[in-house]
XYZ file of C-alpha atoms in Angstrom:
662
model
C 0.494 -0.135 0.114
C 1.067 3.635 -0.853
C 0.146 6.572 1.130
C -0.228 10.368 0.235
C 1.068 13.154 2.529
C 2.290 16.375 2.844
C 5.196 17.701 4.068
C 7.680 21.206 4.189
C 4.651 22.235 1.371
C 5.020 19.316 -0.856
C 2.898 16.378 -1.501
C 4.640 13.190 -0.884
C 3.996 9.550 -1.450
C 5.686 6.408 0.287
C 5.658 2.562 0.507
C 3.814 1.347 3.465
C 6.652 -1.608 5.354
C 4.103 -2.613 8.100
C 1.037 -1.150 9.988
C -0.053 -1.041 13.830
C -2.718 0.383 15.572
C -6.615 0.358 13.920
C -8.808 3.238 12.766
C -7.546 7.137 13.952
C -4.775 5.538 16.336
C -3.211 3.687 13.052
C -0.174 4.094 11.970
C 3.142 3.112 9.407
C 5.946 2.983 9.089
C 7.290 3.812 5.175
C 9.251 5.039 3.144
C 9.160 7.398 0.719
C 10.190 7.900 -2.641
C 13.627 9.290 -1.953
C 14.386 5.998 0.286
C 14.094 7.696 3.995
C 12.716 5.629 6.187
C 9.206 7.586 8.272
C 6.889 7.355 10.386
C 3.026 8.640 9.775
C -0.205 8.547 11.772
C -3.388 8.453 10.378
C -4.296 11.742 10.298
C -1.520 12.788 8.134
C -1.954 11.077 5.971
C -4.105 12.631 2.536
C -4.918 9.068 0.794
C -4.215 5.672 0.684
C -4.476 3.679 -2.418
C -2.813 0.323 -4.177
C -1.582 1.974 -7.127
C -0.193 3.550 -9.768
C 3.309 3.143 -8.488
C 4.418 6.436 -6.102
C 7.251 7.676 -9.337
C 4.231 6.990 -11.859
C 2.064 8.744 -10.487
C 3.925 11.615 -9.004
C 4.864 12.057 -12.493
C 0.981 11.615 -14.115
C -0.059 14.240 -11.666
C 3.112 16.746 -11.678
C 1.444 17.336 -15.360
C -1.922 17.203 -14.693
C -1.736 19.595 -11.781
C -0.275 22.259 -14.440
C -3.951 21.686 -16.561
C -5.838 22.379 -13.633
C -7.999 25.286 -13.989
C -8.071 27.107 -10.507
C -10.301 29.904 -10.975
C -12.481 27.201 -12.683
C -11.496 25.145 -9.695
C -12.523 28.339 -6.457
C -15.909 29.254 -8.559
C -16.778 25.685 -8.655
C -15.590 25.718 -4.064
C -18.013 25.915 -2.054
C -18.118 29.082 0.633
C -16.790 25.899 4.059
C -14.426 24.366 4.165
C -13.942 21.348 2.402
C -11.582 17.908 1.844
C -9.182 16.936 -1.084
C -11.800 13.638 -1.539
C -15.044 16.272 -2.076
C -13.822 18.592 -4.578
C -11.817 16.284 -6.524
C -15.457 14.666 -7.491
C -16.796 17.747 -8.236
C -14.264 18.827 -10.516
C -13.739 15.318 -12.348
C -16.401 13.739 -11.328
C -17.104 11.040 -8.592
C -14.774 8.246 -10.326
C -11.876 10.593 -10.158
C -8.865 8.812 -10.652
C -5.726 8.823 -7.830
C -3.644 10.657 -10.271
C -6.412 12.724 -10.429
C -7.007 13.857 -7.278
C -2.907 13.878 -6.570
C -2.617 16.648 -9.624
C -5.555 18.481 -7.640
C -3.327 18.230 -4.092
C -0.391 19.719 -6.124
C -2.545 22.815 -7.071
C -4.328 23.037 -4.201
C -1.500 22.891 -2.429
C 0.906 25.547 -4.527
C -1.885 28.033 -4.761
C -2.519 30.017 -2.089
C -3.461 33.030 -3.343
C -6.949 31.115 -4.177
C -7.108 28.301 -1.538
C -6.590 28.698 2.123
C -4.963 25.502 4.256
C -7.184 24.623 6.976
C -5.580 21.490 7.920
C -4.003 18.433 6.084
C -5.923 17.917 3.046
C -8.467 20.639 3.836
C -9.121 23.929 1.857
C -11.023 26.599 2.335
C -11.621 29.410 -1.215
C -10.173 33.047 0.016
C -12.551 35.796 -0.393
C -13.075 37.317 -3.295
C -11.305 40.904 -2.145
C -7.984 38.968 -0.880
C -8.026 37.013 -4.495
C -8.684 39.840 -6.510
C -5.202 41.332 -4.265
C -3.397 38.157 -5.019
C -3.874 37.786 -8.374
C -3.095 41.613 -9.279
C 0.520 40.713 -6.733
C 1.161 37.729 -9.036
C 0.517 40.241 -12.715
C 2.585 42.802 -10.698
C 5.299 39.531 -10.108
C 5.505 38.393 -13.577
C 5.833 41.717 -15.060
C 8.675 42.023 -12.866
C 10.327 38.847 -13.799
C 10.236 39.581 -17.291
C 11.284 43.169 -17.030
C 14.251 41.528 -15.131
C 15.276 38.988 -17.244
C 14.691 41.629 -19.785
C 17.349 43.652 -18.230
C 19.092 40.671 -17.794
C 19.805 39.800 -21.589
C 20.491 43.152 -22.002
C 23.327 43.472 -19.418
C 24.758 40.578 -20.539
C 25.187 41.710 -24.535
C 26.712 44.936 -23.000
C 24.091 47.518 -23.279
C 23.196 49.170 -19.758
C 19.220 49.501 -20.236
C 18.061 52.830 -19.643
C 15.443 53.032 -17.204
C 18.614 51.697 -14.633
C 21.257 54.600 -15.652
C 19.870 56.924 -12.553
C 20.576 54.391 -10.440
C 23.744 52.982 -11.436
C 26.260 53.871 -8.992
C 23.164 52.966 -6.075
C 23.221 49.442 -8.309
C 27.336 49.157 -7.811
C 27.826 50.590 -4.430
C 24.970 50.524 -2.232
C 22.012 48.353 -4.148
C 18.481 47.016 -1.845
C 19.419 43.343 -2.651
C 15.478 42.697 -3.272
C 14.489 44.990 -6.643
C 14.588 43.528 -9.819
C 17.293 45.478 -10.887
C 19.903 44.284 -8.483
C 18.343 41.160 -9.200
C 19.140 40.657 -13.219
C 22.374 42.474 -12.376
C 23.654 39.151 -10.508
C 22.147 36.961 -12.593
C 23.863 38.194 -15.853
C 26.588 38.702 -13.507
C 26.163 34.790 -13.175
C 25.512 34.365 -16.959
C 29.061 36.585 -18.095
C 31.385 35.263 -15.120
C 31.488 38.977 -14.264
C 31.672 40.653 -11.387
C 29.424 43.659 -10.943
C 31.445 46.703 -11.296
C 33.257 44.745 -14.534
C 29.772 44.032 -15.877
C 29.336 47.574 -15.569
C 32.197 48.667 -16.528
C 32.160 46.764 -20.034
C 28.097 48.624 -19.986
C 29.287 52.177 -19.698
C 27.101 52.659 -16.671
C 30.387 53.414 -14.627
C 33.825 55.216 -17.287
C 35.956 53.448 -15.264
C 37.933 51.367 -12.405
C 38.788 54.896 -10.910
C 35.478 55.962 -10.363
C 35.008 52.310 -8.703
C 37.714 52.841 -6.273
C 36.479 56.010 -5.699
C 32.787 55.247 -4.924
C 33.321 52.675 -3.156
C 35.276 54.823 -0.468
C 32.567 57.587 -0.803
C 29.617 55.145 -0.329
C 31.917 53.952 2.957
C 33.554 57.675 4.551
C 31.515 60.741 2.876
C 27.247 58.450 2.053
C 25.965 62.429 1.749
C 28.737 63.352 -0.680
C 32.195 64.714 -0.213
C 31.463 68.252 -1.451
C 30.670 71.251 1.814
C 28.048 72.999 2.811
C 29.036 76.541 1.141
C 26.943 77.738 4.343
C 29.375 76.435 7.194
C 31.988 79.959 6.948
C 33.286 82.063 10.130
C 31.444 84.789 10.107
C 33.765 87.241 9.162
C 32.575 89.688 12.698
C 32.865 86.601 14.540
C 36.675 86.292 13.294
C 37.855 90.068 14.068
C 36.605 89.716 17.798
C 38.745 86.042 18.076
C 41.214 87.817 17.189
C 41.232 91.836 17.673
C 43.001 90.957 21.107
C 45.909 89.480 20.292
C 49.459 90.945 19.796
C 51.053 91.721 16.826
C 54.493 89.400 16.596
C 57.862 90.909 15.865
C 58.741 88.079 13.338
C 59.236 87.585 9.797
C 57.881 84.385 9.387
C 57.781 82.067 6.231
C 56.661 78.417 5.441
C 58.341 76.143 3.080
C 56.073 73.610 1.731
C 55.325 72.245 -2.196
C 53.891 73.623 -4.586
C 50.633 71.725 -4.119
C 50.126 72.739 -0.476
C 46.974 75.443 -0.563
C 46.155 74.872 3.289
C 49.763 76.343 5.082
C 49.435 76.048 8.401
C 52.755 75.773 10.017
C 56.107 78.722 9.377
C 59.102 79.894 10.960
C 61.164 82.186 12.032
C 64.322 83.077 13.353
C 65.025 86.592 15.559
C 68.415 87.522 16.527
C 68.550 88.033 20.613
C 70.384 91.128 21.100
C 72.416 88.992 23.980
C 73.438 86.503 21.537
C 72.028 83.391 19.848
C 68.772 83.368 18.073
C 64.880 82.729 18.862
C 62.972 79.875 16.800
C 59.885 80.286 16.379
C 57.042 77.907 14.940
C 53.943 79.277 14.005
C 50.888 77.425 13.055
C 47.671 78.342 12.297
C 45.017 79.261 14.342
C 41.003 77.708 13.032
C 41.051 76.909 16.838
C 40.470 80.950 18.183
C 36.883 80.840 15.622
C 35.998 77.185 15.657
C 34.864 76.264 18.780
C 34.063 72.722 20.157
C 30.296 71.459 19.022
C 29.977 74.000 16.680
C 29.254 73.497 12.955
C 32.530 73.314 11.877
C 33.827 71.091 14.936
C 31.185 68.995 13.516
C 32.637 68.857 9.944
C 35.516 68.613 11.547
C 34.703 66.016 13.872
C 32.918 64.024 11.001
C 35.935 64.015 8.690
C 38.780 63.766 11.162
C 41.306 64.944 8.242
C 42.038 65.853 5.111
C 41.742 62.774 2.643
C 44.690 62.974 -0.130
C 45.020 60.874 -2.987
C 46.652 61.183 -6.373
C 44.936 64.289 -8.468
C 42.610 65.525 -6.050
C 42.200 65.912 -2.403
C 38.947 65.740 0.250
C 39.098 68.532 2.610
C 38.482 68.807 6.825
C 37.800 71.823 6.304
C 35.638 74.506 3.311
C 38.294 76.153 1.297
C 36.869 79.382 2.934
C 37.651 78.857 5.659
C 40.977 77.437 4.661
C 41.584 80.620 3.481
C 40.656 82.423 6.337
C 43.448 80.679 8.299
C 45.663 79.664 6.191
C 48.918 81.224 6.791
C 49.241 82.902 2.776
C 52.115 85.263 3.080
C 51.311 89.450 2.003
C 49.785 89.787 5.618
C 50.142 89.187 9.862
C 48.172 86.140 10.053
C 45.913 84.378 13.358
C 48.735 81.883 14.931
C 49.321 79.428 17.942
C 53.152 80.065 18.267
C 56.318 78.137 20.372
C 58.680 80.013 20.817
C 62.368 78.486 22.084
C 66.371 80.302 22.254
C 68.733 78.426 21.568
C 72.812 79.714 21.439
C 75.344 80.457 18.661
C 75.885 77.094 17.969
C 72.457 75.486 17.857
C 71.677 74.010 21.503
C 68.455 74.688 22.247
C 67.082 75.793 25.990
C 64.671 73.977 26.935
C 63.938 76.804 30.140
C 63.515 78.955 27.330
C 60.172 77.730 25.744
C 56.894 79.767 25.087
C 53.315 80.065 24.271
C 51.641 82.986 22.245
C 48.532 83.331 20.233
C 48.971 86.099 18.223
C 49.160 87.931 14.320
C 51.793 86.511 13.008
C 53.176 88.594 9.663
C 53.952 86.242 7.237
C 56.181 87.638 4.614
C 56.501 84.372 1.952
C 55.808 81.017 1.596
C 58.782 78.868 -0.384
C 58.338 76.951 -2.292
C 60.015 72.926 -2.410
C 60.647 72.848 -5.881
C 61.962 76.560 -6.475
C 64.817 76.347 -3.410
C 65.490 73.036 -2.579
C 68.789 72.762 -5.240
C 69.796 75.659 -4.348
C 70.121 74.572 -0.018
C 73.226 73.010 0.348
C 75.818 73.031 3.170
C 77.539 74.471 1.226
C 75.289 77.260 -0.082
C 73.932 78.150 3.388
C 77.893 78.784 4.402
C 78.166 80.698 1.790
C 77.441 84.460 2.064
C 77.316 85.208 -1.450
C 74.207 82.894 -2.163
C 71.225 84.518 -3.343
C 68.727 82.439 -2.481
C 65.892 83.312 0.427
C 66.640 83.221 3.953
C 70.374 81.716 3.824
C 70.652 83.080 7.075
C 67.751 81.976 8.475
C 67.521 78.604 7.172
C 71.460 78.267 8.252
C 70.713 78.883 11.865
C 68.007 76.793 11.842
C 69.859 73.775 9.990
C 72.672 73.547 12.600
C 70.032 73.344 15.324
C 68.417 70.393 13.448
C 71.323 67.826 12.982
C 71.456 69.069 17.187
C 67.953 68.173 17.556
C 68.346 65.195 15.414
C 71.296 63.669 17.032
C 69.414 64.359 20.684
C 66.720 62.056 19.130
C 68.850 59.070 17.898
C 70.550 59.214 21.047
C 67.193 58.222 22.766
C 66.306 55.990 20.171
C 69.484 54.303 21.018
C 68.792 53.814 24.750
C 65.214 52.703 23.700
C 66.678 49.185 21.865
C 66.771 51.035 18.122
C 68.869 51.336 15.269
C 69.999 55.369 14.916
C 68.824 56.726 11.886
C 71.029 58.833 9.548
C 70.860 62.614 8.825
C 70.314 63.610 5.569
C 70.624 60.880 3.514
C 70.851 61.219 0.190
C 71.334 57.823 -2.444
C 70.357 57.704 -6.049
C 69.350 53.252 -5.627
C 68.174 54.605 -2.511
C 64.378 53.784 -2.469
C 63.397 56.312 0.881
C 61.555 58.489 -2.092
C 58.579 60.846 -2.517
C 56.488 61.103 -5.291
C 54.039 63.374 -7.223
C 51.168 62.375 -9.419
C 50.492 64.897 -12.154
C 47.265 63.435 -13.500
C 46.680 65.695 -16.852
C 44.168 65.101 -19.628
C 45.326 64.487 -23.106
C 43.015 64.236 -26.146
C 40.006 63.207 -23.354
C 42.310 60.755 -22.095
C 43.969 60.573 -18.541
C 47.819 60.507 -18.434
C 49.624 59.669 -15.394
C 53.170 61.626 -14.697
C 54.890 60.186 -11.395
C 58.227 62.113 -10.369
C 60.664 60.946 -7.623
C 61.919 63.275 -5.491
C 64.768 62.219 -2.727
C 64.021 62.656 0.786
C 66.685 64.313 3.213
C 67.637 67.271 1.894
C 68.145 69.949 4.116
C 64.878 71.756 3.855
C 62.956 68.722 4.233
C 65.160 67.880 7.571
C 64.324 71.728 9.144
C 60.916 71.349 7.974
C 60.264 67.668 9.948
C 62.793 68.619 13.154
C 61.703 71.350 13.706
C 57.970 70.136 13.217
C 58.615 66.993 15.650
C 60.153 69.630 18.653
C 57.118 71.645 17.957
C 55.085 68.653 18.814
C 56.924 67.497 21.306
C 57.273 70.498 23.481
C 53.009 71.018 23.125
C 52.708 67.567 24.762
C 55.280 68.621 27.413
C 53.734 71.198 27.661
C 50.376 69.884 28.191
C 51.350 66.969 30.533
C 53.243 69.789 32.885
C 50.330 71.782 32.637
C 47.881 68.294 33.416
C 45.985 69.010 30.228
C 44.217 65.694 28.249
C 45.038 65.743 24.743
C 45.632 63.528 21.791
C 49.005 61.977 22.648
C 50.725 60.392 19.842
C 53.221 57.276 21.606
C 55.316 54.494 20.518
C 56.237 51.579 23.165
C 57.010 47.677 23.223
C 56.331 46.000 20.119
C 53.434 44.550 18.297
C 50.520 46.256 16.075
C 49.204 47.932 18.346
C 52.316 49.803 19.597
C 51.876 52.831 17.854
C 48.693 54.114 18.802
C 46.426 57.532 19.574
C 45.546 57.891 23.860
C 44.267 60.730 25.250
C 47.160 60.741 28.513
C 51.095 61.395 27.761
C 53.560 58.556 26.718
C 56.714 58.335 25.163
C 57.304 57.801 21.659
C 60.110 56.058 21.216
C 60.413 55.761 17.499
C 61.126 59.520 17.400
C 63.132 59.388 20.213
C 60.891 61.984 22.406
C 59.076 61.546 25.541
C 56.188 63.161 24.520
C 54.131 63.422 21.407
C 51.522 65.590 20.728
C 50.325 66.541 17.078
C 49.838 69.640 16.469
C 50.942 71.719 13.867
C 48.084 70.752 11.220
C 45.166 71.928 12.300
C 43.578 72.738 9.259
C 43.893 69.181 7.929
C 43.847 66.604 10.969
C 41.297 66.958 13.835
C 44.088 65.778 16.738
C 46.061 68.551 15.824
C 42.620 71.490 16.018
C 41.420 69.344 19.513
C 44.995 69.962 20.066
C 44.995 73.604 20.006
C 41.546 74.200 21.819
C 43.880 72.188 24.913
C 46.591 74.161 24.091
C 44.900 77.409 23.835
C 43.247 77.403 26.842
C 46.621 77.189 28.384
C 48.289 80.174 26.542
C 45.660 82.470 27.608
C 44.687 80.964 31.110
C 48.139 80.098 32.737
C 47.860 77.541 34.674
C 43.948 77.834 35.450
C 43.744 76.163 32.005
C 42.134 72.870 32.959
C 39.296 75.061 34.632
C 38.613 76.162 31.007
C 39.806 73.942 28.611
C 37.284 72.238 26.216
C 38.429 68.964 27.678
C 39.109 68.538 30.990
C 40.802 65.267 32.512
C 39.245 61.908 31.669
C 37.219 63.238 29.659
C 34.965 60.284 27.994
C 34.227 62.269 24.209
C 38.110 62.339 23.991
C 38.773 59.300 24.353
C 35.898 58.412 21.690
C 37.442 61.354 19.826
C 40.825 59.237 19.735
C 39.544 56.157 18.793
C 37.865 57.198 15.972
C 40.300 59.555 14.413
C 43.171 56.450 14.652
C 40.129 54.276 12.559
C 40.034 56.880 10.497
C 43.139 58.481 9.457
C 44.229 54.397 8.546
C 40.770 54.207 6.433
C 42.077 57.704 4.589
C 45.640 56.156 4.504
C 44.841 52.625 2.631
C 42.527 55.252 0.620
C 45.567 57.159 -0.502
C 47.723 53.788 -1.822
C 44.885 52.498 -2.934
C 44.580 55.078 -5.736
C 48.725 55.376 -5.820
C 48.820 51.958 -6.497
C 45.648 52.329 -9.702
C 48.200 55.247 -11.043
C 51.002 53.299 -10.989
C 49.659 50.690 -12.856
C 47.879 53.479 -15.213
C 51.219 53.931 -15.927
C 52.206 50.679 -16.791
C 49.795 50.402 -19.138
C 49.606 54.241 -20.732
C 51.638 53.297 -23.500
C 50.687 50.103 -24.606
C 49.548 46.634 -21.980
C 53.454 45.564 -20.455
C 56.481 47.083 -20.126
C 59.590 46.521 -19.125
C 61.265 48.220 -15.778
C 63.732 47.504 -13.353
C 62.421 46.538 -9.617
C 64.375 45.586 -6.005
C 63.805 42.429 -3.877
C 62.202 43.847 -0.153
C 61.467 40.512 0.861
C 59.905 37.401 1.257
C 59.341 38.032 -2.877
C 57.806 41.139 -2.986
C 59.592 43.738 -5.313
C 59.038 47.666 -5.933
C 59.256 48.895 -8.639
C 62.323 51.713 -9.220
C 60.836 54.780 -10.426
C 57.408 54.482 -9.350
C 55.972 53.487 -5.434
C 54.401 50.162 -6.865
C 55.112 46.863 -5.235
C 54.280 43.261 -6.591
C 55.096 40.168 -5.838
C 58.051 38.006 -7.645
C 58.288 34.904 -5.928
C 61.424 34.343 -8.283
C 63.112 36.755 -6.494
C 62.416 35.199 -3.236
C 65.938 33.605 -2.437
C 67.535 36.401 -3.612
C 68.967 38.661 -0.980
C 66.784 42.301 0.082
C 67.952 44.810 -3.199
C 68.571 43.108 -5.547
C 68.230 43.696 -8.844
C 66.043 42.321 -11.771
C 64.604 43.913 -15.217
C 60.648 42.622 -15.778
C 57.833 42.475 -17.516
C 55.107 43.928 -16.624
C 51.364 42.801 -18.114
C 48.579 41.662 -17.471
C 47.330 44.701 -15.491
C 43.607 44.523 -13.965
C 43.198 48.260 -12.585
C 39.582 46.781 -11.037
C 41.327 44.341 -8.174
C 44.828 46.230 -9.011
C 46.745 43.135 -9.645
C 50.089 42.182 -12.739
C 51.353 39.688 -14.293
C 55.599 40.045 -13.680
C 57.918 38.431 -15.967
C 61.941 38.101 -14.508
C 63.678 38.808 -18.032
C 67.182 38.807 -16.039
C 68.653 39.071 -12.113
C 71.819 41.297 -12.282
C 75.350 39.913 -10.904
C 75.848 40.877 -7.297
C 78.982 42.020 -9.080
C 76.579 44.541 -11.311
C 75.359 45.621 -7.748
C 77.961 46.211 -5.776
C 79.256 48.615 -8.682
C 75.854 50.422 -9.280
C 75.523 51.222 -5.517
C 79.154 52.263 -5.373
C 78.855 56.181 -5.331
C 80.756 57.979 -8.770
C-alpha cells in the first residue's frame, strides 16, 4: 500500500513497510521516494492506494496539476471548508482517479492565492477581495520577472538598460538586494562570469575602474557626498572679534611647502637676540580661535577627522573658505599659535626658554620646495654670497635641526632601536616621495610620476622643527595636567603606535612626549590639541578649569579611537589610488612595460621608477635589494593586480658596481 501525505508544503508519496494500530490510532512505518524511513499517523495521510506505483503517480500528477483551471476550481468550490476527495469529485466527477486527486492536491497546495490551507487535506477558498488582490500581485510579480529577464539580457549583451541609468551608482555601491534591478544585475553577472563592477564598466554604466575605487570609498566614508556646505563658514565679524585682542608678533615668518600645498598651517621665524643666539618661532595656523567645540564647523571636522589625500585631488577636512581665512598665506599678519624657544650660537636649544603665545604673525613669504631645494646645500648655506632667500635663517635652523636629530637618535639607541642617519641622499635608495601629476590628453587621462629624494636639508629643517613643536606641545600639556591626543609608540606589536589621551613616550622618535599639533587645518587631532593649548596660552595654570576637554573626558577618548580608524582608512585609500595610478602608468603606452625592480623581502619587490610593490616569487630566495629586469603585463585595474615575468637578474658584481658612488 502507498500513502499520500504532505511534508514541508510539498505533496509526497511513501510505500508502507509495516502497520500498527487501527482506526484513528493507526500508524505506518514507510519509505519515501527518496528512500527515507518515516513514520506516518492516520491523521497525516491524505490518501491510501495500491496503484499506480509512487513514481509513476507523481509524474502523472505533476502534469495534471498544471492543467487544472484554478479560477474554475475556485468558482466550483463551496464557501465553507472542504476536503480533497470532495472537491476532486466536483471537479473530475465521481470516479476521480488517484492521479487526478493527487494532481488536484498539488494544485491546491501550490495556490495559496485561491485557497487557504485549513489542515492536512482540508482547504477553504479565499474571499473574493483577497483573491483579486492576490491575482493583481501575481500579475505584478510576473511583469517584474519579465522585466528582470529583459534587463538581464541587455546587460549580458553589453547594453545598460535606460531605466537603470539613474540608479547605476546605487546598484554598485549600496544596492537594495530585493529589487528586480539588482537581481537582474547579479543574474547577468552569473551568466557572463563577471563581477558587477566589470559588467557595469563594459556596459558603460561607470566610466572606469577609477570611478569604482572612488565610489566604494565615498560610500563608506562620505555617504552624503564629499562637497562642503557653502554656508559653513566663519562669520567675518566673529573672526575679527576672536583675533582683535591678539598682539602682533615682531617676526618675519616664512613657510616651506611644495607647490601643491594650499593648507599652509605651519611657518618658521628666526630672530637674533641682543645677548647672542637666536629665538626660533614655530607658528601654527589657529582655526581653533574661531571654531568652537560642538559648533557647525567642529561637527564637520569631527565627522571627517582629516583631509583625504590621493593622486590628483584631495577632500579637505574644512571648507575652502575656512582654510583661506586661516592658512598662513604670505603678505599679511595671520592668526597663529606660536611656540618660541631660544638657541645659542651653536644651535643648542635652551629648554627653559619655551614660550607659548596666541598672536598675529606677519607672513613674509611662502617658500616652495621646487624653487629652492636644489639651491640649499651645506656649502651654499655657509656662503654669504648665495642669493637664495632666507639663507641666514635657514643656516641657523639647519644647525639646530642637526642637534635636535642627534639628540633624538641617542634616545632611540637607548630604547634599543637603531639610530637613523641624517639627510642621506642615495640615487639607489628607495626612500623617496613621489609626485603624481594627472593630465588630460586628447580626452584620455595620463599620469606623470616624478620621484623626489627624501632627506634634503629643507626636508630635515621642516621635519625636525615640527617634531620639536609636537614634542614641546605634548610636554606643555603633560606638565599642566591637560589631556590631549598624544601619539605614543612603545614596545612591539601591531598596537605599539597609537593615539591616547594621556602622555606617553614615542620610542621611535626618541621623545618623552609627542602630540600632533602642527596641522590643525588638515587633522582633527591637531585642532583638538590646539584648543587645549589655546586655553593654556590664555589662562596659564588655570587652563584645566576652562579647557574644552577636562581630564578623563569620555568624548576625547572617543575622538582618539575614531581618529585612528579614519586616519588608517584614509591612508589605505591613498595607497589604493596610488597603486591604481602606478598600474595606469604601466599600461598607458601599451599593454606591458619592461622595468627594473628591487627585491625587498619574501618575494615582494618595488618597481624602481614608481612606488609600486608587486610580488615576484623568483626573487624570494635572493638577498634584499637584488635588482632585476622584469616585464609587467596583464594589468587588472579593478583588482589592482599585474603579472610579472623576470627577464634577468643582475649579478652581485653589477649590483655592487651600481651601488658605488661616482
